[in-house]
Amino acid sequence: MKKRLAVIIAIILTLIVSSSYAAYNTLPEKMYKQLAIGSGLKGTVSIHAEGEKFNTPFLRTVSGAEFNLRGEISVPENDLYFYLFQDDEGNQSAMSELYRKEGVYYFRSDMVQGKTLVFPTPVQYLESLFPVKGENISPAVFIMNIVSLPENDVKQNWDPVLTKYQNELEMWLAGYTVNAETVKQENGVSALVFSYEIPMSDVNTQIIQLFSELTTDPEVIALLDTVMTQEEKDLYLNNNLLYYYSEALKSIDAESTLKMNKRVSALGEVLGFKLELPLDEKSTGCQMFSMEMTDGNTIYTLKKENEVTVLGLPVQDNNEALSYNKNLWFSRVSSDTDKDNLSVRIEINKTNEAFKTKNAKDEEISNEKNLYKVSIIHDTRYLPEDTDTSKLQEFETINADVEMHYSSKYAQSSGTKLVINASVHQGESVMTVKAEMNTVRNWPFIPFEISNPVYTETDTKTVLAPYLEEWAANARSMLRYMNDETEDTASALNDTAESNPQSENETDGGNEPASEENSESGQE
């Protein structure tokens, strides 16, 4: 359960940090741009954990310790270098460093000598879903490029070109309608529901025909030029390979049937959609893939013989709102005893507040607060009805509150300050994170040398988990803790999950903007 808790907390922090930079023309964006053009980042961070739910070796070790944070991004290489350390009478001790070079992340620490971790890139995770043989180029990179296209680019450039193909598919689909009926929705408004059943042999034929049309359309090729290299196009958009693609599609049982249904309003607006695609288990390892759009969410389900995985995401808006309420779902139920089974809904509520203050020099300071309330709840709503849920363990709801307070003077060259106060609660257990950081003038970019790299791959259990255990074991004798002046602090934390709470005076970063001399970014 604690392993799953760690994964869930990581999801919370990733979602919040990534979304905090999404809005346009805001203080979070100003801070992001300052870092992107070479400003440094300087600050402190501390974690405090107490209670049985957070009684893990790593949290016991770092609880009550304060770390100094430094970071910068090199220009124009776009390499990244961040590190944490403790200030030992002017010397940097207990250092841990994160380095990104050419898109690959490396991590080393004084706590685990002689090992440098190498983390997979998002593309490598995608490559594991699209394995290739020999020296062929994986499609993962250009698939990632297409998925990452900005919404405005899709609407302005891609949609007009692809509309005619969408209309062709609608006309083709109409020939496989098996039922059409009018239904009353929960809001009392009528809608039309169309059901389709299409033999997979016909689906395969249509895919080959559509591929042939797309790869000979100059407008489509011009769009693909923006997301694919010439080498990728030569390999994957080669019409001479139509026979190969046709044979590959035969791995899907031609005697099976693709089932779809679509719910539309009286005006033709698509209100809901569901597709069930049977897969050949021998070649794919999976039995069924389904996608359903319902209640403003898109639900993806992948079924194997002994496992079902469900991912539910909210339909993307054109623009990231300053305030919103969103839900995400994740479920995995497996008969494999080595895997954790869970089914959760993650509810994220964001509010935004902007205001002005004055500093000691009577200068106007812009402030922006992003407040997030996150709940992680046991929820089996979108699991298939035939799923055996007896292996699922229910858990107490996890609630998190995160406040991200940005402040800066108006000038673009003025540094930006960020104060983070976060707390995670599960039952009687509480974990708090406090951080304060500013954009500052940069310094020479000198990352660590990469030696004896240890590749974590996409399986974190074999490498990352043992590394963290070794890190925690060694760190107990190396770290210094707030509110403790004895050398017995680390062993005391190891003996109990109950840590002395930090006093408000020692940990409160406050909301005053950074002083000019400490927070000038040095960037125009």
Coordinates of C-alpha atoms in Angstrom, one line a residue:
M1 CA 0.0 0.0 0.0
K2 CA 2.9 2.4 0.8
K3 CA 4.4 1.8 -2.7
R4 CA 1.0 2.7 -4.3
L5 CA 0.8 5.8 -2.0
A6 CA 4.2 6.9 -3.3
V7 CA 3.1 6.6 -6.9
I8 CA -0.1 8.5 -6.2
I9 CA 1.7 11.3 -4.5
A10 CA 4.1 11.5 -7.4
I11 CA 1.1 11.8 -9.8
I12 CA -0.3 14.7 -7.7
L13 CA 2.9 16.7 -7.7
T14 CA 3.5 16.1 -11.4
L15 CA 0.0 17.2 -12.4
I16 CA 0.2 20.3 -10.2
V17 CA 3.7 21.4 -11.3
S18 CA 3.0 20.8 -15.0
S19 CA -0.3 22.6 -14.9
S20 CA 1.0 25.6 -13.0
Y21 CA 2.9 26.8 -16.1
A22 CA 0.0 26.2 -18.6
A23 CA -1.7 29.6 -18.3
Y24 CA -0.6 32.4 -20.5
N25 CA 0.8 35.8 -19.4
T26 CA 0.9 34.9 -15.7
L27 CA 3.6 35.0 -13.0
P28 CA 4.1 31.2 -13.3
E29 CA 4.8 31.7 -17.0
K30 CA 7.1 34.6 -16.2
M31 CA 9.1 32.3 -13.9
Y32 CA 9.2 29.5 -16.4
K33 CA 10.4 31.9 -19.2
Q34 CA 13.1 33.3 -17.0
L35 CA 14.5 29.8 -16.3
A36 CA 14.2 28.9 -20.0
I37 CA 16.4 31.8 -21.0
G38 CA 19.1 31.0 -18.5
S39 CA 18.2 32.4 -15.1
G40 CA 19.3 30.4 -12.1
L41 CA 17.0 29.1 -9.3
K42 CA 17.9 29.4 -5.7
G43 CA 15.9 28.3 -2.6
T44 CA 15.2 25.9 0.2
V45 CA 12.9 22.9 0.7
S46 CA 11.9 20.8 3.7
I47 CA 9.7 17.8 4.3
H48 CA 8.0 16.7 7.6
A49 CA 6.1 13.4 7.9
E50 CA 4.4 11.8 10.8
G51 CA 2.0 8.9 11.2
E52 CA 1.9 5.2 10.2
K53 CA 0.9 5.9 6.5
F54 CA 4.1 7.8 5.9
N55 CA 6.4 5.5 7.9
T56 CA 8.7 4.6 4.9
P57 CA 12.5 4.5 5.0
F58 CA 12.9 7.5 2.7
L59 CA 10.4 9.8 4.4
R60 CA 11.7 8.8 7.9
T61 CA 15.1 9.9 6.7
V62 CA 14.3 13.2 5.1
S63 CA 11.6 14.3 7.6
G64 CA 12.8 17.3 9.5
A65 CA 15.8 18.0 7.3
E66 CA 16.1 21.2 5.3
F67 CA 17.8 21.2 1.9
N68 CA 19.2 24.1 -0.2
L69 CA 18.1 24.0 -3.8
R70 CA 20.0 25.3 -6.8
G71 CA 19.2 24.9 -10.5
E72 CA 19.6 26.3 -14.0
I73 CA 19.0 25.5 -17.7
S74 CA 21.9 26.0 -20.1
V75 CA 21.2 28.1 -23.2
P76 CA 21.1 27.2 -26.1
E77 CA 21.7 23.5 -25.3
N78 CA 18.6 23.3 -23.1
D79 CA 20.5 21.0 -20.7
L80 CA 19.2 21.1 -17.1
Y81 CA 21.1 20.9 -13.8
F82 CA 19.4 20.9 -10.4
Y83 CA 20.9 19.9 -7.1
L84 CA 20.0 19.7 -3.4
F85 CA 22.5 20.0 -0.5
Q86 CA 22.8 21.0 3.1
D87 CA 24.8 24.0 4.2
D88 CA 27.6 22.8 6.6
E89 CA 29.1 26.1 7.9
G90 CA 29.5 27.4 4.3
N91 CA 30.3 24.1 2.7
Q92 CA 27.9 22.0 0.6
S93 CA 27.3 18.5 2.0
A94 CA 25.0 15.6 1.5
M95 CA 24.5 16.6 -2.2
S96 CA 22.1 15.0 -4.7
E97 CA 22.2 16.1 -8.3
L98 CA 19.9 15.8 -11.3
Y99 CA 21.3 16.4 -14.8
R100 CA 19.4 16.4 -18.1
K101 CA 21.5 16.1 -21.2
E102 CA 20.0 15.8 -24.7
G103 CA 16.7 14.8 -23.2
V104 CA 18.1 12.1 -20.9
Y105 CA 18.0 12.5 -17.1
Y106 CA 20.9 11.4 -14.8
F107 CA 20.9 11.4 -11.0
R108 CA 23.8 11.0 -8.6
S109 CA 24.1 11.5 -4.8
D110 CA 26.7 11.6 -2.1
M111 CA 24.6 9.0 -0.2
V112 CA 25.2 6.3 -2.9
Q113 CA 28.8 6.6 -4.1
G114 CA 29.8 5.3 -7.5
K115 CA 26.3 5.0 -9.0
T116 CA 24.6 7.3 -11.5
L117 CA 21.0 6.5 -12.3
V118 CA 19.8 7.0 -15.9
F119 CA 16.0 7.5 -16.3
P120 CA 14.0 6.5 -19.4
T121 CA 12.6 9.4 -21.5
P122 CA 8.9 9.6 -22.2
V123 CA 9.7 8.4 -25.7
Q124 CA 11.4 5.2 -24.3
Y125 CA 8.2 4.4 -22.4
L126 CA 6.3 4.8 -25.6
E127 CA 8.9 2.7 -27.5
S128 CA 8.2 -0.2 -25.1
L129 CA 4.6 -0.1 -26.5
F130 CA 5.8 -0.1 -30.1
P131 CA 8.8 -2.5 -30.2
V132 CA 10.7 -2.7 -33.5
K133 CA 13.1 -5.3 -34.8
G134 CA 16.7 -4.8 -35.9
E135 CA 17.8 -1.3 -36.6
N136 CA 14.4 0.0 -37.7
I137 CA 13.4 3.4 -36.4
S138 CA 10.8 3.3 -33.6
P139 CA 7.6 5.3 -34.4
A140 CA 7.6 6.5 -30.7
V141 CA 9.2 9.8 -31.5
F142 CA 6.8 11.1 -34.1
I143 CA 3.8 9.6 -32.3
M144 CA 4.9 11.7 -29.3
N145 CA 5.3 14.7 -31.5
I146 CA 1.8 14.3 -32.9
V147 CA 0.2 13.8 -29.4
S148 CA 2.0 16.9 -28.1
L149 CA 0.8 19.2 -30.9
P150 CA -0.7 22.5 -29.5
E151 CA -4.5 22.7 -29.5
N152 CA -4.5 25.8 -31.6
D153 CA -2.1 24.2 -34.2
V154 CA -4.5 21.2 -34.5
K155 CA -7.6 23.4 -35.0
Q156 CA -6.0 25.9 -37.4
N157 CA -3.8 23.6 -39.5
W158 CA -4.7 19.9 -39.1
D159 CA -8.5 19.9 -38.8
P160 CA -9.2 21.7 -42.1
V161 CA -6.9 19.3 -44.0
L162 CA -8.3 16.1 -42.3
T163 CA -12.0 17.1 -42.4
K164 CA -12.6 15.5 -45.8
Y165 CA -11.2 12.2 -44.6
Q166 CA -13.4 12.4 -41.5
N167 CA -16.4 12.9 -43.8
E168 CA -15.4 9.9 -45.9
L169 CA -15.2 7.7 -42.8
E170 CA -18.6 8.9 -41.6
M171 CA -20.1 7.9 -45.0
W172 CA -18.3 4.5 -44.9
L173 CA -19.4 3.9 -41.3
A174 CA -23.1 4.5 -42.1
G175 CA -23.1 1.3 -44.1
Y176 CA -22.5 -0.8 -41.0
T177 CA -25.3 0.7 -38.8
V178 CA -27.2 -2.1 -37.0
N179 CA -29.4 0.1 -34.8
A180 CA -30.5 3.7 -34.4
E181 CA -32.7 4.8 -31.6
T182 CA -33.8 8.0 -29.7
V183 CA -33.1 8.1 -26.0
K184 CA -33.8 10.5 -23.2
Q185 CA -30.7 11.8 -21.4
E186 CA -30.5 12.5 -17.6
N187 CA -31.1 16.2 -18.4
G188 CA -34.3 15.3 -20.2
V189 CA -33.0 16.2 -23.7
S190 CA -33.4 13.7 -26.4
A191 CA -30.4 12.2 -28.3
L192 CA -29.8 9.7 -31.1
V193 CA -27.7 6.6 -30.4
F194 CA -26.2 4.8 -33.4
S195 CA -24.7 1.3 -33.1
Y196 CA -22.3 -0.2 -35.6
E197 CA -20.8 -3.7 -36.1
I198 CA -17.9 -3.9 -38.6
P199 CA -16.1 -7.1 -39.7
M200 CA -12.4 -6.7 -39.0
S201 CA -11.7 -7.7 -42.6
D202 CA -13.5 -4.6 -43.8
V203 CA -11.8 -2.5 -41.2
N204 CA -8.4 -3.7 -42.4
T205 CA -9.3 -2.9 -46.0
Q206 CA -10.5 0.6 -45.1
I207 CA -7.3 1.3 -43.2
I208 CA -5.1 0.3 -46.2
Q209 CA -7.2 2.5 -48.5
L210 CA -7.1 5.5 -46.1
F211 CA -3.3 5.1 -45.6
S212 CA -2.8 5.1 -49.4
E213 CA -4.8 8.3 -49.8
L214 CA -3.1 10.1 -46.8
T215 CA 0.4 9.3 -48.0
T216 CA -0.2 10.7 -51.4
D217 CA -2.0 13.9 -50.3
P218 CA 0.5 16.9 -50.6
E219 CA -1.3 18.8 -47.8
V220 CA -1.1 15.9 -45.4
I221 CA 2.6 15.3 -46.3
A222 CA 3.2 19.0 -45.5
L223 CA 1.7 18.6 -42.1
L224 CA 3.7 15.4 -41.4
D225 CA 6.9 17.3 -42.3
T226 CA 6.5 19.2 -39.0
V227 CA 6.5 16.1 -36.9
M228 CA 8.5 13.5 -38.8
T229 CA 12.1 13.3 -40.1
Q230 CA 12.7 12.4 -43.7
E231 CA 14.1 9.0 -42.6
E232 CA 10.9 8.3 -40.6
K233 CA 8.7 9.2 -43.6
D234 CA 10.8 7.0 -45.9
L235 CA 10.2 4.1 -43.6
Y236 CA 6.6 4.5 -42.4
L237 CA 4.9 6.5 -45.3
N238 CA 6.3 4.3 -48.1
N239 CA 3.4 3.1 -50.3
N240 CA 5.6 0.1 -51.3
L241 CA 5.0 -1.2 -47.8
L242 CA 1.3 -1.4 -48.2
Y243 CA 1.6 -5.2 -48.6
Y244 CA 3.5 -5.4 -45.3
Y245 CA 0.9 -3.3 -43.5
S246 CA -1.9 -5.4 -44.9
E247 CA -0.1 -8.6 -43.6
A248 CA 0.5 -7.0 -40.2
L249 CA -3.2 -6.1 -39.9
K250 CA -4.0 -9.8 -40.3
S251 CA -2.7 -10.3 -36.8
I252 CA -6.1 -9.0 -35.8
D253 CA -8.6 -11.8 -36.1
A254 CA -10.4 -11.1 -39.4
E255 CA -13.4 -13.0 -38.3
S256 CA -13.9 -10.8 -35.2
T257 CA -16.0 -7.7 -35.2
L258 CA -15.3 -4.1 -34.3
K259 CA -18.2 -2.7 -32.2
M260 CA -19.0 1.0 -32.0
N261 CA -21.8 3.2 -30.7
K262 CA -22.2 7.0 -31.0
R263 CA -24.6 9.3 -29.2
V264 CA -25.4 12.6 -30.9
S265 CA -27.6 15.6 -30.2
A266 CA -30.4 16.8 -32.5
L267 CA -27.9 19.3 -34.0
G268 CA -25.4 16.5 -34.8
E269 CA -23.0 17.3 -31.9
V270 CA -21.2 14.1 -30.7
L271 CA -22.1 13.6 -27.0
G272 CA -20.6 10.2 -26.5
F273 CA -18.6 7.6 -28.3
K274 CA -17.5 4.0 -27.6
L275 CA -15.2 1.7 -29.6
E276 CA -14.2 -1.9 -28.8
L277 CA -11.3 -3.3 -30.8
P278 CA -10.5 -7.0 -30.5
L279 CA -6.8 -7.8 -30.6
D280 CA -4.9 -10.9 -31.4
E281 CA -3.5 -12.2 -28.1
K282 CA -0.6 -14.2 -29.7
S283 CA 0.9 -11.2 -31.4
T284 CA -0.1 -8.3 -29.1
G285 CA -0.4 -10.0 -25.7
C286 CA -3.8 -8.3 -25.3
Q287 CA -7.4 -9.4 -25.9
M288 CA -9.3 -6.1 -26.2
F289 CA -8.8 -2.4 -26.4
S290 CA -11.7 0.0 -25.9
M291 CA -12.1 3.8 -25.9
E292 CA -15.2 5.6 -24.6
M293 CA -16.1 9.3 -24.4
T294 CA -18.6 9.9 -21.7
D295 CA -19.4 12.5 -19.1
G296 CA -16.7 14.8 -20.4
N297 CA -14.0 12.1 -20.0
T298 CA -12.2 9.7 -22.4
I299 CA -11.8 6.2 -20.9
Y300 CA -9.2 3.9 -22.3
T301 CA -9.3 0.2 -21.3
L302 CA -6.8 -2.5 -22.2
K303 CA -7.7 -6.2 -21.4
K304 CA -5.2 -9.0 -21.1
E305 CA -5.9 -12.6 -20.1
N306 CA -5.0 -11.9 -16.4
E307 CA -5.1 -8.1 -16.2
V308 CA -7.2 -5.1 -17.0
T309 CA -5.9 -1.5 -17.1
V310 CA -8.1 1.6 -17.2
L311 CA -7.1 5.2 -17.7
G312 CA -9.7 8.0 -17.6
L313 CA -8.8 11.6 -18.7
P314 CA -10.9 14.7 -19.0
V315 CA -11.5 16.0 -22.5
Q316 CA -9.0 18.8 -23.2
D317 CA -10.2 22.4 -23.2
N318 CA -8.9 24.8 -25.8
N319 CA -7.3 26.9 -23.0
E320 CA -6.2 26.1 -19.5
A321 CA -8.6 27.9 -17.2
L322 CA -7.3 29.7 -14.1
S323 CA -9.9 27.8 -12.0
Y324 CA -11.3 24.3 -12.7
N325 CA -12.4 21.0 -11.3
K326 CA -11.2 17.8 -13.0
N327 CA -11.3 14.1 -12.4
L328 CA -8.9 11.4 -13.5
W329 CA -9.2 7.7 -13.1
F330 CA -6.6 4.9 -13.0
S331 CA -7.3 1.2 -12.4
R332 CA -5.1 -1.9 -12.7
V333 CA -6.4 -5.3 -11.6
S334 CA -4.2 -8.3 -12.1
S335 CA -4.0 -11.9 -10.9
D336 CA -0.2 -11.5 -10.9
T337 CA 0.8 -11.5 -7.2
D338 CA 3.9 -9.3 -8.0
K339 CA 1.7 -6.4 -9.1
D340 CA -0.2 -3.9 -6.9
N341 CA -3.9 -3.7 -7.6
L342 CA -5.7 -0.4 -7.3
S343 CA -8.6 1.6 -8.7
V344 CA -8.7 5.3 -7.9
R345 CA -10.2 8.6 -8.9
I346 CA -8.1 11.7 -8.6
E347 CA -10.1 14.8 -8.1
I348 CA -8.3 18.1 -8.7
N349 CA -9.8 21.5 -7.8
K350 CA -7.9 24.6 -8.7
T351 CA -8.6 28.2 -7.8
N352 CA -6.6 31.3 -8.6
E353 CA -6.2 34.6 -6.8
A354 CA -4.3 37.7 -8.1
F355 CA -3.6 40.8 -6.1
K356 CA -1.1 43.7 -5.6
T357 CA 1.0 44.5 -2.5
K358 CA 3.8 46.9 -1.6
N359 CA 7.3 46.0 -0.4
A360 CA 9.4 47.9 2.1
K361 CA 10.5 50.3 -0.6
D362 CA 6.9 51.1 -1.4
E363 CA 7.3 49.4 -4.8
E364 CA 4.3 47.6 -6.2
I365 CA 4.5 43.8 -6.2
S366 CA 2.3 41.5 -8.3
N367 CA 1.1 38.4 -6.5
E368 CA -0.6 35.2 -7.8
K369 CA -1.8 32.3 -5.7
N370 CA -2.7 29.0 -7.3
L371 CA -4.6 26.8 -4.8
Y372 CA -5.1 23.1 -5.4
K373 CA -7.2 20.7 -3.5
V374 CA -6.6 17.1 -4.5
S375 CA -8.5 14.0 -3.3
I376 CA -7.5 10.4 -4.2
I377 CA -10.5 8.1 -3.7
H378 CA -11.1 4.4 -4.2
D379 CA -13.4 4.2 -7.2
T380 CA -14.2 1.3 -9.5
R381 CA -16.7 3.2 -11.7
Y382 CA -15.1 2.5 -15.1
L383 CA -13.8 -1.0 -14.5
P384 CA -15.4 -3.6 -16.9
E385 CA -18.4 -5.3 -15.3
D386 CA -16.7 -8.8 -15.5
T387 CA -13.6 -7.6 -13.5
D388 CA -12.8 -9.6 -10.4
T389 CA -12.5 -6.8 -7.8
S390 CA -11.8 -9.1 -4.9
K391 CA -8.1 -8.4 -5.1
L392 CA -8.6 -4.6 -4.7
Q393 CA -7.8 -3.2 -1.3
E394 CA -9.8 -0.2 -0.3
F395 CA -8.0 2.6 1.5
E396 CA -8.6 5.8 3.4
T397 CA -9.1 8.8 1.1
I398 CA -6.0 10.8 0.6
N399 CA -6.4 14.6 0.6
A400 CA -3.8 17.1 -0.4
D401 CA -3.7 20.9 -0.3
V402 CA -1.1 22.8 -2.3
E403 CA -0.6 26.5 -2.3
M404 CA 1.8 28.0 -4.9
H405 CA 2.3 31.7 -4.2
Y406 CA 4.2 33.7 -6.9
S407 CA 5.3 37.3 -6.5
S408 CA 7.4 39.7 -8.6
K409 CA 7.9 43.3 -9.6
Y410 CA 6.5 44.3 -13.0
A411 CA 9.8 44.6 -14.9
Q412 CA 10.6 41.5 -16.9
S413 CA 14.2 41.5 -15.5
S414 CA 12.8 41.4 -11.9
G415 CA 13.2 38.0 -10.3
T416 CA 10.2 35.9 -9.5
K417 CA 9.6 34.3 -6.1
L418 CA 7.7 31.1 -5.5
V419 CA 6.6 29.9 -2.0
I420 CA 5.0 26.4 -1.9
N421 CA 3.1 25.1 1.1
A422 CA 1.7 21.6 0.7
S423 CA 0.2 19.0 3.0
V424 CA -1.0 15.5 2.4
H425 CA -3.4 13.8 4.8
Q426 CA -4.5 10.2 5.1
G427 CA -6.3 9.4 8.2
E428 CA -4.2 10.6 11.2
S429 CA -1.0 10.7 9.1
V430 CA 0.3 14.0 7.7
M431 CA 3.1 15.0 5.4
T432 CA 4.0 18.6 4.7
V433 CA 6.3 20.1 2.1
K434 CA 7.6 23.7 2.4
A435 CA 9.7 25.4 -0.3
E436 CA 10.8 28.9 -1.1
M437 CA 12.7 29.8 -4.3
N438 CA 13.7 32.7 -6.5
T439 CA 15.0 33.2 -10.0
V440 CA 18.4 34.7 -9.7
R441 CA 21.4 35.6 -11.9
N442 CA 22.9 32.4 -13.3
W443 CA 26.4 31.0 -12.6
P444 CA 28.8 28.7 -14.5
F445 CA 27.0 25.6 -15.7
I446 CA 29.2 22.8 -14.5
P447 CA 27.2 19.5 -14.1
F448 CA 28.7 16.3 -12.8
E449 CA 30.5 13.8 -15.0
I450 CA 28.5 10.8 -15.9
S451 CA 30.3 7.6 -14.8
N452 CA 29.1 4.0 -14.3
P453 CA 25.5 4.7 -15.4
V454 CA 22.9 2.4 -14.0
Y455 CA 19.8 2.2 -16.3
T456 CA 16.5 2.1 -14.4
E457 CA 14.6 1.1 -17.6
T458 CA 10.8 1.2 -17.3
D459 CA 10.8 -1.2 -14.4
T460 CA 11.4 0.7 -11.2
K461 CA 11.4 -2.3 -8.8
T462 CA 14.7 -3.8 -9.8
V463 CA 16.9 -0.7 -9.7
L464 CA 15.2 2.4 -8.3
A465 CA 13.6 0.8 -5.2
P466 CA 16.9 -0.8 -4.0
Y467 CA 18.7 2.5 -4.8
L468 CA 16.3 4.5 -2.6
E469 CA 16.7 2.0 0.3
E470 CA 20.5 2.4 0.1
W471 CA 20.2 6.2 -0.2
A472 CA 18.0 6.3 3.0
A473 CA 20.3 3.9 4.9
N474 CA 23.4 6.0 4.2
A475 CA 21.7 9.4 4.5
R476 CA 20.7 8.8 8.2
S477 CA 24.3 9.4 9.3
M478 CA 24.9 12.2 6.9
L479 CA 22.0 14.6 7.2
R480 CA 21.4 17.3 9.8
Y481 CA 17.9 18.0 11.1
M482 CA 16.1 21.2 12.2
N483 CA 15.3 21.5 15.9
D484 CA 17.8 18.8 16.8
E485 CA 21.4 19.6 17.9
T486 CA 22.4 16.1 18.9
E487 CA 24.0 13.4 16.8
D488 CA 21.2 11.0 17.6
T489 CA 18.6 12.6 15.3
A490 CA 18.9 10.2 12.4
S491 CA 18.6 7.1 14.6
A492 CA 15.6 8.6 16.4
L493 CA 13.9 9.2 13.1
N494 CA 14.7 5.6 12.1
D495 CA 13.1 4.3 15.3
T496 CA 9.8 6.0 15.0
A497 CA 7.6 7.7 12.4
E498 CA 6.7 10.4 14.8
S499 CA 9.0 13.5 14.2
N500 CA 9.1 16.7 16.2
P501 CA 6.9 19.3 14.4
Q502 CA 8.7 22.2 12.9
S503 CA 8.1 25.5 14.6
E504 CA 6.3 28.1 12.6
N505 CA 9.1 30.7 12.9
E506 CA 11.7 28.3 11.5
T507 CA 9.8 27.0 8.5
D508 CA 7.5 29.7 7.5
G509 CA 8.7 31.1 4.1
G510 CA 6.3 34.0 4.3
N511 CA 4.7 35.7 1.3
E512 CA 6.8 38.8 1.0
P513 CA 8.4 39.1 -2.4
A514 CA 12.1 38.5 -2.8
S515 CA 14.3 41.5 -2.4
E516 CA 15.7 43.0 -5.5
E517 CA 19.3 42.1 -4.7
N518 CA 18.4 38.4 -4.1
S519 CA 15.9 37.9 -6.9
E520 CA 17.1 39.8 -10.0
S521 CA 17.1 37.3 -12.8
G522 CA 19.5 39.3 -14.9
Q523 CA 17.5 38.6 -18.0
E524 CA 15.8 41.2 -20.2

